[in-house]
Amino acid sequence: MTKQELLKTHFGYDTFREGQEAVIDALLAGKDVLAVMPTGAGKSICYQVPALMMKGITLVISPLISLMKDQVRSLNQAGISAAYLNSSLTQGQYFTALRYAKAGRYPVIYVAPERLTTEAFLDFALSADISMIAVDEAHCVSQWGQDFRPSYLKIEEFVAQLPKRPVISAFTATATKEVREDIARLLDLRDPFCTTTGFDRENLYFAVKTPKDKYKEVHDYIMEHPDDSGIIYCLTRKLVEEVCGKLIRDGISATRYHAGLSDEERRNNQDDFIYDRCHVMVATNAFGMGIDKSDVRYVIHYNMPKNMEGYYQEAGRAGRDGDPAECILLYGGKDVVTNQYLIERGQENLEMDAATQQLIRERDQERLRQMTFYCFTHDCLREYILKYFGEYGKSYCGSCLNCQTEFEEKDITEEAGAMVRCVQSCGQRYGVNVILDTIRGASTAKIRQYHMEENPAYGDCAKIPARKLRQIFNYLVLRDYLALTDDGYTIVKLTGSSESLLDGEKHLTMKMPKEQEPKRKEKRSRLSKASAGELGEQDEPLFQRLRALRLEIAREEKIPPYMVFSDKTLIHMCILKPGNEEEMFNVTGVGRYKFEKYGKRFIDAVQNM
């Protein structure tokens, strides 16, 4: 079959997405490839289609067991034989899979990087006809990447031992210029075809908020979107447990995922989310890489992540189906301190010398600073993200909270001076809330306990709303007029720039939201489909009927619902209302293989409404 025939038969698409065909052509011509494509852009098809057209085996090197299982399950659903080789298999299962691989049963085999140089796998690889190696999540090979894995450094060693060098392709969703250069060098890519299809995800809405009560913000959002799947990312395991526990107590269908759970519990919780038994996943960043759940409608970061690469990768797990989705980051002052702690602790066990560890630590600190800038900027959030990755978009996207909020320049000299004076007078001993409550003139238990009502700055900003004072405080931290340190709990400290604000000679201004309600963003409905046309409210019953049928089939086959058909495909069915085989093939996402399995049941459901 041709590449177009394979695309339609197995994946149900009539045309390739941006960048896919050029990558496929390069691989079929025998060229190495380095492709940077955003989450949801269809990276896997770029190596799966050539794998079906090449004579030998394609090895896909993947970092996580869950990623491999998900990809293999999706391929099997599309009528393609594939297998994975990792530590989740028993010894008997592993050697059976190798035996089938030697017999040529699998054109695509997923393997963990740790397995590459083991005796059993090398014995197989040295006698197998390996035509291509595809390195997924290729940024993991770079120590400058956000998710460096030393096991990825074994890839070059493995390739060097093969009797014939295969074509090598590397794929990642987020990589700066430096990381891209590292990938090409460490994987020894030879004159590679390089492509970056763009980092922009137009269907995603971005927002940064600084709520006084983060949990209430999350709870209220979920209650407004009760039927949607969403992910809530927390920085620590403790916070995951706390947030998930509260959601469950409040009657919300939620589950959790972090490295402190047993393998079995993580697997069961992940399945509950993927199979739509739970609508909300609360997790650390250990969750999500390679999880191809296409209908995640929102990703909420309960804390600020430590770098933009990690944030965009996690946020990008929303709206993989192309439908509108929301990415909301809830910032709090302690997030900076927690991330600084994680950066320090994260270098301890890396297989590097002290000088390299220190260099990486410094770069991580700079990444954290750039991430903090994102949380405080009043410019277009989408443009900030694109600039970070070396692209330049519009200064106004119209689809982020900042673009929908009006700002004005405000003189904050007086408030800033009061904050610095308060910190200096109390000997730099207290946290953010104590400082802000003092300058507001509050009479809390802590203010009385610490005798802060005697502080010279007490009540200096009594007429300023608390939320504005917190915005100003965050701005001072961002501009290095104040600092936060972790001395058991978060403490506010002075910096070398603090003194310039004490005498009032330094005038400081910042952009602040105007005193009016921000423009309400347009209500985002799962039925709003720019790519498949507009679905009227009258078709909502049919859409729900098709979703129910999809869930019924998924339970019968013990697979996630999105592996039957995506929401995008169901919506297109509602628009076209196919009555026969020919019309069904006009629906995006319906290929020959899936039509033979499910087509008649969906046609009947459409016609019987």
XYZ file of C-alpha atoms in Angstrom:
609
model
C 0.000 0.000 0.000
C 1.019 3.606 -0.532
C 1.530 5.933 2.438
C -1.864 7.559 1.749
C -3.583 4.151 1.636
C -1.936 3.124 4.904
C -2.982 6.400 6.512
C -6.625 5.872 5.542
C -6.809 2.113 6.147
C -5.229 2.032 9.604
C -5.688 5.527 10.971
C -8.779 6.743 9.127
C -7.355 10.036 7.834
C -7.517 11.274 4.254
C -4.603 13.685 4.475
C -1.437 14.086 6.520
C -1.102 16.842 9.071
C 1.448 19.613 8.745
C 4.988 18.244 8.621
C 4.096 14.549 8.660
C 4.495 13.765 4.970
C 7.883 15.492 4.680
C 9.224 13.437 7.600
C 7.821 10.211 6.172
C 9.340 10.901 2.741
C 12.741 11.622 4.307
C 12.694 8.350 6.260
C 11.603 6.330 3.235
C 14.510 7.918 1.326
C 16.887 6.565 3.996
C 17.652 9.892 5.717
C 17.986 10.408 9.452
C 15.373 12.763 10.916
C 15.078 15.169 13.825
C 11.482 16.362 14.217
C 10.176 18.799 16.818
C 6.381 18.614 16.731
C 3.973 19.784 19.450
C 1.866 17.357 21.446
C -1.094 16.305 19.345
C 0.669 16.937 16.021
C 0.843 13.223 15.189
C 4.516 12.376 15.745
C 3.851 8.637 16.009
C 2.358 8.407 12.515
C 5.634 9.835 11.183
C 7.464 6.630 12.062
C 4.566 4.147 12.089
C 3.681 4.642 8.415
C 7.291 4.195 7.190
C 7.618 1.170 9.506
C 4.814 -0.520 7.570
C 6.490 0.273 4.237
C 10.039 -0.799 5.138
C 11.099 -4.441 4.868
C 12.622 -4.913 8.324
C 11.736 -4.095 11.910
C 11.311 -0.621 13.379
C 12.478 -0.280 16.970
C 10.801 2.529 18.877
C 12.828 3.551 21.926
C 10.482 4.907 24.565
C 11.120 6.038 28.155
C 7.995 4.882 29.977
C 6.117 1.598 30.283
C 2.750 3.369 30.164
C 3.739 5.149 26.952
C 4.704 1.869 25.260
C 1.564 0.040 26.351
C -0.643 2.857 25.131
C 1.062 3.066 21.736
C 1.055 -0.702 21.189
C -2.591 -0.965 22.187
C -3.472 1.827 19.727
C -1.566 0.099 16.920
C -3.262 -3.214 17.603
C -6.633 -1.410 17.512
C -5.657 -0.025 14.096
C -4.905 -3.521 12.793
C -1.106 -3.307 13.096
C 0.897 -6.006 14.898
C 3.199 -4.472 17.491
C 4.807 -5.454 20.778
C 6.733 -3.901 23.659
C 9.741 -5.149 25.602
C 10.115 -3.765 29.107
C 10.202 -4.692 32.790
C 6.415 -5.117 33.009
C 6.733 -8.468 31.207
C 7.526 -11.693 33.024
C 10.633 -13.514 31.870
C 8.458 -15.984 29.968
C 6.475 -13.209 28.267
C 9.680 -11.362 27.388
C 11.316 -14.323 25.677
C 8.066 -15.249 23.915
C 7.869 -11.714 22.528
C 11.492 -11.933 21.379
C 10.790 -15.270 19.686
C 7.819 -13.802 17.808
C 9.925 -10.776 16.895
C 12.631 -13.006 15.405
C 9.933 -14.757 13.368
C 8.973 -11.380 11.849
C 5.551 -11.112 13.465
C 5.970 -7.473 14.521
C 6.911 -4.657 12.120
C 7.007 -2.293 15.136
C 8.601 -3.100 18.491
C 8.742 -0.679 21.432
C 11.686 -1.093 23.762
C 12.921 0.631 26.908
C 16.418 2.166 26.562
C 17.650 0.125 29.541
C 17.000 -3.087 27.549
C 19.150 -2.169 24.564
C 22.471 -3.423 25.890
C 21.218 -6.494 27.757
C 22.525 -9.852 26.539
C 19.132 -11.251 25.517
C 18.101 -8.187 23.523
C 21.496 -7.813 21.843
C 21.340 -11.466 20.805
C 18.042 -10.698 19.078
C 19.116 -7.353 17.586
C 22.384 -8.597 16.096
C 20.546 -11.185 14.009
C 17.419 -9.139 13.225
C 16.821 -6.957 10.185
C 16.387 -3.581 11.881
C 15.499 -1.014 9.234
C 14.760 1.981 11.476
C 15.219 3.175 15.042
C 12.747 5.819 16.195
C 13.683 7.642 19.398
C 10.553 8.982 21.064
C 10.788 11.783 23.664
C 14.275 12.396 22.253
C 14.917 15.364 24.586
C 15.576 12.745 27.284
C 19.052 12.190 25.776
C 20.173 15.732 26.556
C 21.397 16.681 30.006
C 20.168 20.202 29.198
C 16.650 18.906 28.538
C 13.893 19.043 31.137
C 13.715 15.270 31.548
C 17.246 13.906 31.116
C 17.524 10.107 31.384
C 21.078 8.675 31.465
C 19.770 5.407 29.929
C 19.206 7.300 26.650
C 22.970 7.648 26.317
C 23.085 3.894 25.644
C 21.351 4.347 22.294
C 24.489 5.369 20.384
C 26.416 2.473 21.937
C 23.674 0.058 20.881
C 23.563 1.327 17.283
C 27.358 1.028 17.004
C 27.111 -2.719 17.704
C 24.603 -3.452 14.952
C 25.964 -5.128 11.801
C 24.137 -2.586 9.639
C 23.300 0.978 10.685
C 19.541 1.588 10.419
C 17.848 4.886 9.659
C 17.547 6.872 12.888
C 14.709 9.262 13.643
C 14.292 11.401 16.753
C 11.042 13.017 17.883
C 10.192 15.453 20.665
C 7.499 17.993 21.448
C 9.579 20.584 23.297
C 13.224 21.374 22.642
C 15.202 24.600 22.594
C 17.921 25.125 19.977
C 20.557 23.904 22.433
C 18.660 20.702 23.179
C 18.072 20.044 19.469
C 21.810 20.300 18.809
C 22.466 17.944 21.719
C 20.000 15.370 20.346
C 21.640 15.365 16.912
C 25.124 14.980 18.410
C 24.390 12.354 21.072
C 22.360 10.168 18.717
C 24.959 10.629 15.971
C 22.368 11.705 13.423
C 24.000 11.903 10.001
C 23.012 14.852 7.849
C 19.496 14.665 9.287
C 16.362 16.111 7.809
C 15.372 18.595 10.531
C 11.924 20.052 10.925
C 10.062 22.088 13.502
C 6.389 22.271 12.656
C 5.717 25.028 15.149
C 4.939 25.069 18.823
C 1.603 26.866 18.664
C -1.525 24.955 19.655
C -4.303 27.255 18.520
C -7.049 25.253 20.240
C -5.542 25.829 23.702
C -6.596 28.714 25.949
C -3.965 29.877 28.473
C -4.475 31.575 31.818
C -2.390 32.366 34.901
C -4.271 33.109 38.109
C -3.215 33.880 41.682
C -6.256 32.864 43.726
C -6.308 33.271 47.472
C -7.798 29.768 47.775
C -6.399 27.441 45.108
C -8.564 24.505 46.082
C -11.763 26.541 45.794
C -10.648 27.730 42.352
C -10.110 24.126 41.220
C -13.298 22.830 42.828
C -15.455 25.543 41.268
C -13.910 25.010 37.838
C -14.559 21.263 37.938
C -18.151 21.813 39.042
C -18.628 24.058 35.982
C -17.248 21.284 33.741
C -18.646 18.119 35.374
C -18.549 15.863 32.306
C -15.087 16.841 31.072
C -11.857 14.922 31.581
C -9.101 16.969 33.184
C -5.666 16.721 34.779
C -4.540 18.646 37.867
C -0.763 18.768 38.288
C 0.736 19.320 41.762
C 4.406 19.784 42.650
C 4.545 17.261 45.491
C 3.082 13.881 46.384
C 1.708 15.321 49.620
C -0.257 17.941 47.710
C -1.573 15.320 45.265
C -2.958 13.334 48.190
C -4.453 16.430 49.800
C -6.162 17.796 46.664
C -7.425 14.407 45.486
C -8.759 13.588 48.949
C -10.695 16.865 49.118
C -12.173 16.362 45.641
C -13.358 12.862 46.491
C -14.870 14.086 49.781
C -16.693 16.755 47.773
C -18.252 14.096 45.559
C -16.017 14.559 42.515
C -14.892 11.537 40.509
C -11.118 11.834 40.966
C -8.065 9.616 41.238
C -4.328 10.203 41.811
C -0.907 9.314 40.442
C 2.578 9.787 41.881
C 5.793 7.815 42.365
C 4.961 6.991 45.992
C 2.133 4.648 44.982
C 2.701 0.989 44.162
C 3.031 -0.009 40.516
C -0.346 -1.738 40.681
C -2.132 1.259 42.178
C -0.598 3.646 39.646
C -1.643 1.333 36.839
C -5.203 0.950 38.170
C -5.607 4.694 38.758
C -4.269 5.494 35.308
C -6.707 3.025 33.766
C -9.594 4.546 35.731
C -8.800 7.891 34.113
C -8.129 6.596 30.608
C -11.245 4.411 30.623
C -13.374 7.364 31.846
C -14.220 5.694 35.156
C -12.797 8.835 36.810
C -13.034 12.266 35.194
C -10.212 13.972 37.096
C -6.576 12.886 37.493
C -4.561 14.613 40.244
C -0.878 13.906 39.698
C 2.738 14.919 39.906
C 4.690 15.278 36.667
C 5.276 11.507 36.828
C 1.942 11.170 35.003
C 1.155 11.779 31.388
C 4.142 11.261 29.102
C 2.859 9.329 26.124
C -0.681 8.949 27.466
C -2.675 9.495 24.308
C -6.027 10.363 25.894
C -7.307 12.690 23.235
C -10.316 14.182 25.022
C -8.665 15.911 28.004
C -10.524 19.214 28.089
C -8.433 21.017 30.713
C -5.079 20.866 32.464
C -4.778 22.829 35.697
C -1.378 23.389 37.283
C -1.985 23.723 41.010
C 1.579 25.027 41.284
C 4.026 26.679 38.935
C 6.299 24.047 37.281
C 10.062 24.555 37.395
C 10.539 25.225 33.683
C 8.671 26.198 30.558
C 9.553 22.963 28.744
C 7.854 20.874 31.410
C 4.892 23.234 31.629
C 4.182 23.245 27.909
C 4.536 19.487 27.636
C 2.100 18.938 30.519
C -0.331 21.647 29.398
C -0.205 20.162 25.897
C -1.922 17.022 27.142
C -5.138 19.004 26.874
C -7.003 19.075 23.578
C -4.969 16.506 21.653
C -8.079 15.914 19.532
C -7.953 19.506 18.260
C -11.028 20.601 20.204
C -10.908 23.721 22.414
C -9.236 23.040 25.762
C -7.990 25.150 28.669
C -4.586 25.348 30.365
C -4.755 27.163 33.688
C -1.796 27.815 35.979
C -2.466 28.754 39.613
C 0.523 30.672 40.957
C 1.458 31.018 44.617
C 4.526 32.606 46.217
C 5.684 29.325 47.768
C 5.906 27.718 44.324
C 9.268 29.409 43.662
C 10.760 28.162 46.927
C 9.459 24.615 46.426
C 10.912 24.505 42.926
C 14.257 25.798 44.151
C 14.313 22.969 46.668
C 13.425 20.408 43.974
C 16.184 21.749 41.725
C 18.778 21.405 44.493
C 17.656 17.927 45.448
C 17.256 16.777 41.857
C 20.976 16.898 41.085
C 22.134 14.533 43.810
C 21.861 11.207 42.019
C 22.751 12.168 38.458
C 25.695 10.325 36.932
C 27.764 13.508 36.463
C 30.766 15.197 37.989
C 30.334 18.077 40.430
C 31.151 20.791 37.875
C 28.515 19.517 35.431
C 25.940 19.219 38.199
C 26.606 22.821 39.206
C 26.255 24.012 35.606
C 22.937 22.195 35.219
C 21.760 23.616 38.539
C 22.503 27.139 37.327
C 20.656 26.517 34.071
C 17.690 25.078 35.956
C 17.621 28.220 38.107
C 17.513 30.351 34.962
C 14.690 28.200 33.563
C 12.803 28.688 36.811
C 13.286 32.424 36.469
C 11.854 32.337 32.932
C 8.914 30.291 34.198
C 8.303 32.878 36.926
C 8.340 35.659 34.313
C 5.551 33.792 32.510
C 3.429 33.830 35.670
C 3.864 37.592 36.119
C 3.790 38.893 32.561
C 0.836 41.003 31.473
C 1.632 40.466 27.802
C 0.130 37.740 25.612
C 0.789 34.358 27.263
C 0.832 32.488 23.957
C 3.415 34.885 22.535
C 5.582 34.429 25.649
C 5.568 30.640 25.183
C 6.358 30.832 21.477
C 9.201 33.320 22.041
C 10.706 31.008 24.635
C 10.945 28.264 22.018
C 12.334 30.611 19.390
C 9.157 31.438 17.488
C 7.444 34.776 17.093
C 3.689 35.034 16.960
C 1.205 37.860 17.298
C 1.411 40.189 20.270
C -2.326 39.591 20.725
C -3.778 36.082 20.364
C -7.249 36.812 21.770
C -7.276 33.384 23.414
C -5.449 33.856 26.698
C -6.495 35.555 29.915
C -4.053 38.444 29.447
C -5.363 39.253 25.979
C -8.873 39.339 27.418
C -7.948 41.645 30.303
C -7.342 45.399 30.086
C -4.276 46.748 31.904
C -3.030 50.172 32.905
C 0.322 51.492 34.197
C 0.265 52.209 37.959
C 2.780 53.919 40.250
C 3.593 51.451 43.046
C 6.484 53.376 44.663
C 4.657 53.946 47.946
C 3.443 50.354 48.347
C 6.816 48.903 47.364
C 8.594 51.124 49.877
C 6.207 50.030 52.641
C 6.907 46.365 51.930
C 10.676 46.818 51.998
C 10.523 48.906 55.194
C 8.358 46.278 56.859
C 10.762 43.449 55.967
C 13.770 45.472 57.153
C 12.140 46.538 60.437
C 11.150 43.002 61.429
C 14.653 41.666 60.831
C 13.731 39.608 57.736
C 12.133 36.948 59.936
C 8.609 36.434 58.598
C 6.651 35.131 55.633
C 4.601 36.785 52.936
C 1.244 36.785 54.738
C 2.675 38.396 57.876
C 4.323 41.164 55.826
C 1.188 41.893 53.795
C -1.116 41.727 56.813
C 1.179 44.177 58.621
C 1.149 46.863 55.940
C -2.631 46.390 55.598
C -3.018 47.051 59.322
C -4.663 43.682 60.022
C -5.137 42.447 63.579
C -4.623 38.715 63.238
C -3.334 36.320 65.904
C 0.084 36.187 64.240
C 0.344 39.974 63.986
C -0.290 40.228 67.715
C 1.956 37.267 68.531
C 4.903 38.793 66.635
C 4.058 42.346 67.837
C 3.932 43.477 64.219
C 1.393 46.170 65.108
C 4.485 48.006 66.462
C 6.248 47.805 63.070
C 6.838 51.285 61.521
C 5.106 50.177 58.317
C 1.988 48.895 60.086
C -1.137 50.120 58.283
C 0.777 52.057 55.597
C -1.296 50.374 52.851
C -4.572 49.992 54.720
C -6.612 51.325 51.785
C -5.087 49.006 49.173
C -6.973 45.725 48.451
C -5.114 42.594 49.541
C -5.090 41.126 46.019
C -3.350 44.244 44.662
C -0.738 44.115 47.399
C -0.016 40.512 46.536
C 0.396 41.424 42.850
C 2.849 44.168 43.825
C 4.715 41.816 46.143
C 5.060 39.218 43.337
C 6.359 41.950 41.041
C 9.019 42.964 43.599
C 10.180 39.339 43.867
C 10.280 39.059 40.084
C 12.344 42.260 39.784
C 14.667 41.166 42.592
C 13.696 43.894 45.062
C 12.675 41.145 47.517
C 13.540 37.465 47.758
C 11.954 34.321 49.172
C 14.012 31.718 51.007
C 13.196 28.434 52.716
C 14.227 28.490 56.370
C 11.814 25.767 57.440
C 9.039 27.840 55.895
C 9.007 30.640 53.331
C 10.758 33.808 54.605
C 10.856 37.226 52.907
C 14.391 38.639 52.596
C 15.927 41.864 51.324
C 18.197 41.952 48.274
C 20.909 44.261 46.982
C 18.210 46.283 45.191
C 15.951 46.726 48.226
C 17.705 49.814 49.550
C 16.800 51.862 46.469
C 13.134 51.706 47.537
C 13.665 52.802 51.148
C 14.186 56.510 50.601
C 11.377 56.890 48.046
C 13.673 58.293 45.361
C 13.304 55.200 43.178
C 10.002 55.419 41.294
C 8.459 52.106 40.320
C 5.539 51.401 37.996
C 3.846 48.182 36.888
C 0.980 47.154 34.644
C -2.123 46.195 36.607
C -5.620 45.099 35.563
C -8.083 47.960 35.234
C -10.840 48.212 37.800
C -13.479 46.355 35.825
C -14.595 42.829 35.200
C -12.265 41.080 32.731
C -13.834 40.125 29.448
C -15.455 36.761 29.747
C -13.962 34.223 27.435
C -16.378 32.554 25.113
C -17.948 29.451 26.569
C -16.015 26.514 25.217
C -18.138 23.598 24.203
C -16.992 20.154 23.155
C -19.335 20.702 20.203
C -17.486 23.739 18.883
C -15.596 22.323 15.936
C -13.589 24.548 13.659
C -12.114 21.511 11.909
C -15.315 19.546 11.386
C -17.890 22.286 11.043
C -20.397 23.591 13.559
C -22.642 21.151 15.387
C -26.003 22.494 16.412
C -27.553 21.955 19.816
C -30.190 19.808 18.134
C -27.503 17.202 17.522
C -26.491 16.949 21.184
C -28.753 13.873 21.758
C -27.121 12.070 18.815
C -23.662 12.976 20.065
C -24.486 11.577 23.508
C -25.938 8.429 21.926
C -22.728 7.861 19.972
C -20.648 8.438 23.096
C -22.742 5.862 24.938
C -22.253 3.342 22.116
C -18.508 4.038 22.136
C -18.376 3.396 25.897
C -20.359 0.183 25.457
C -17.898 -1.090 22.829
C -14.899 0.008 24.909
C -16.134 -1.997 27.883
C -16.768 -5.020 25.690
C -13.226 -4.904 24.315
C -11.591 -3.632 27.540
C -9.989 -0.650 25.821
C -10.188 3.124 26.464
C -13.181 4.767 24.699
C -10.986 7.113 22.644
C -9.383 4.067 20.994
C -12.719 3.183 19.442
C -13.296 6.643 17.954
C -12.308 10.113 19.148
C -14.810 12.829 20.046
C -13.742 14.538 16.835
C -14.854 11.506 14.821
C -18.165 11.254 16.684
C -18.908 14.923 16.071
C -18.150 14.534 12.377
C -20.589 11.590 12.332
C -23.249 13.868 13.838
C -22.635 16.412 11.085
C -22.514 13.997 8.121
C -25.044 11.455 9.503
C -23.663 8.582 7.372
C -26.207 6.022 6.192
C -23.926 3.593 4.367
C -20.327 2.443 3.998
C -19.349 5.037 1.414
C -20.647 7.906 3.542
C -18.999 6.474 6.646
C -15.588 6.633 4.960
C -16.055 10.389 4.584
C -15.959 10.717 8.371
C -12.542 11.761 9.654
C -10.894 9.013 11.696
C -12.800 6.127 10.083
C -10.516 3.751 8.193
C -11.112 0.353 6.640
C -10.004 -1.604 9.682
C -12.164 0.254 12.198
C -15.122 0.371 9.823
C -15.134 -3.414 9.611
C -15.084 -3.628 13.421
C -17.502 -0.870 14.380
C -18.962 0.799 11.302
C -22.363 -0.917 11.113
C -23.148 -0.296 14.804
C -22.475 3.412 14.461
C -24.415 3.720 11.203
C -27.373 2.037 12.902
C -27.088 4.404 15.879
C -27.100 7.428 13.581
C -30.028 6.222 11.481
C -32.129 5.146 14.467
C -32.079 8.555 16.176
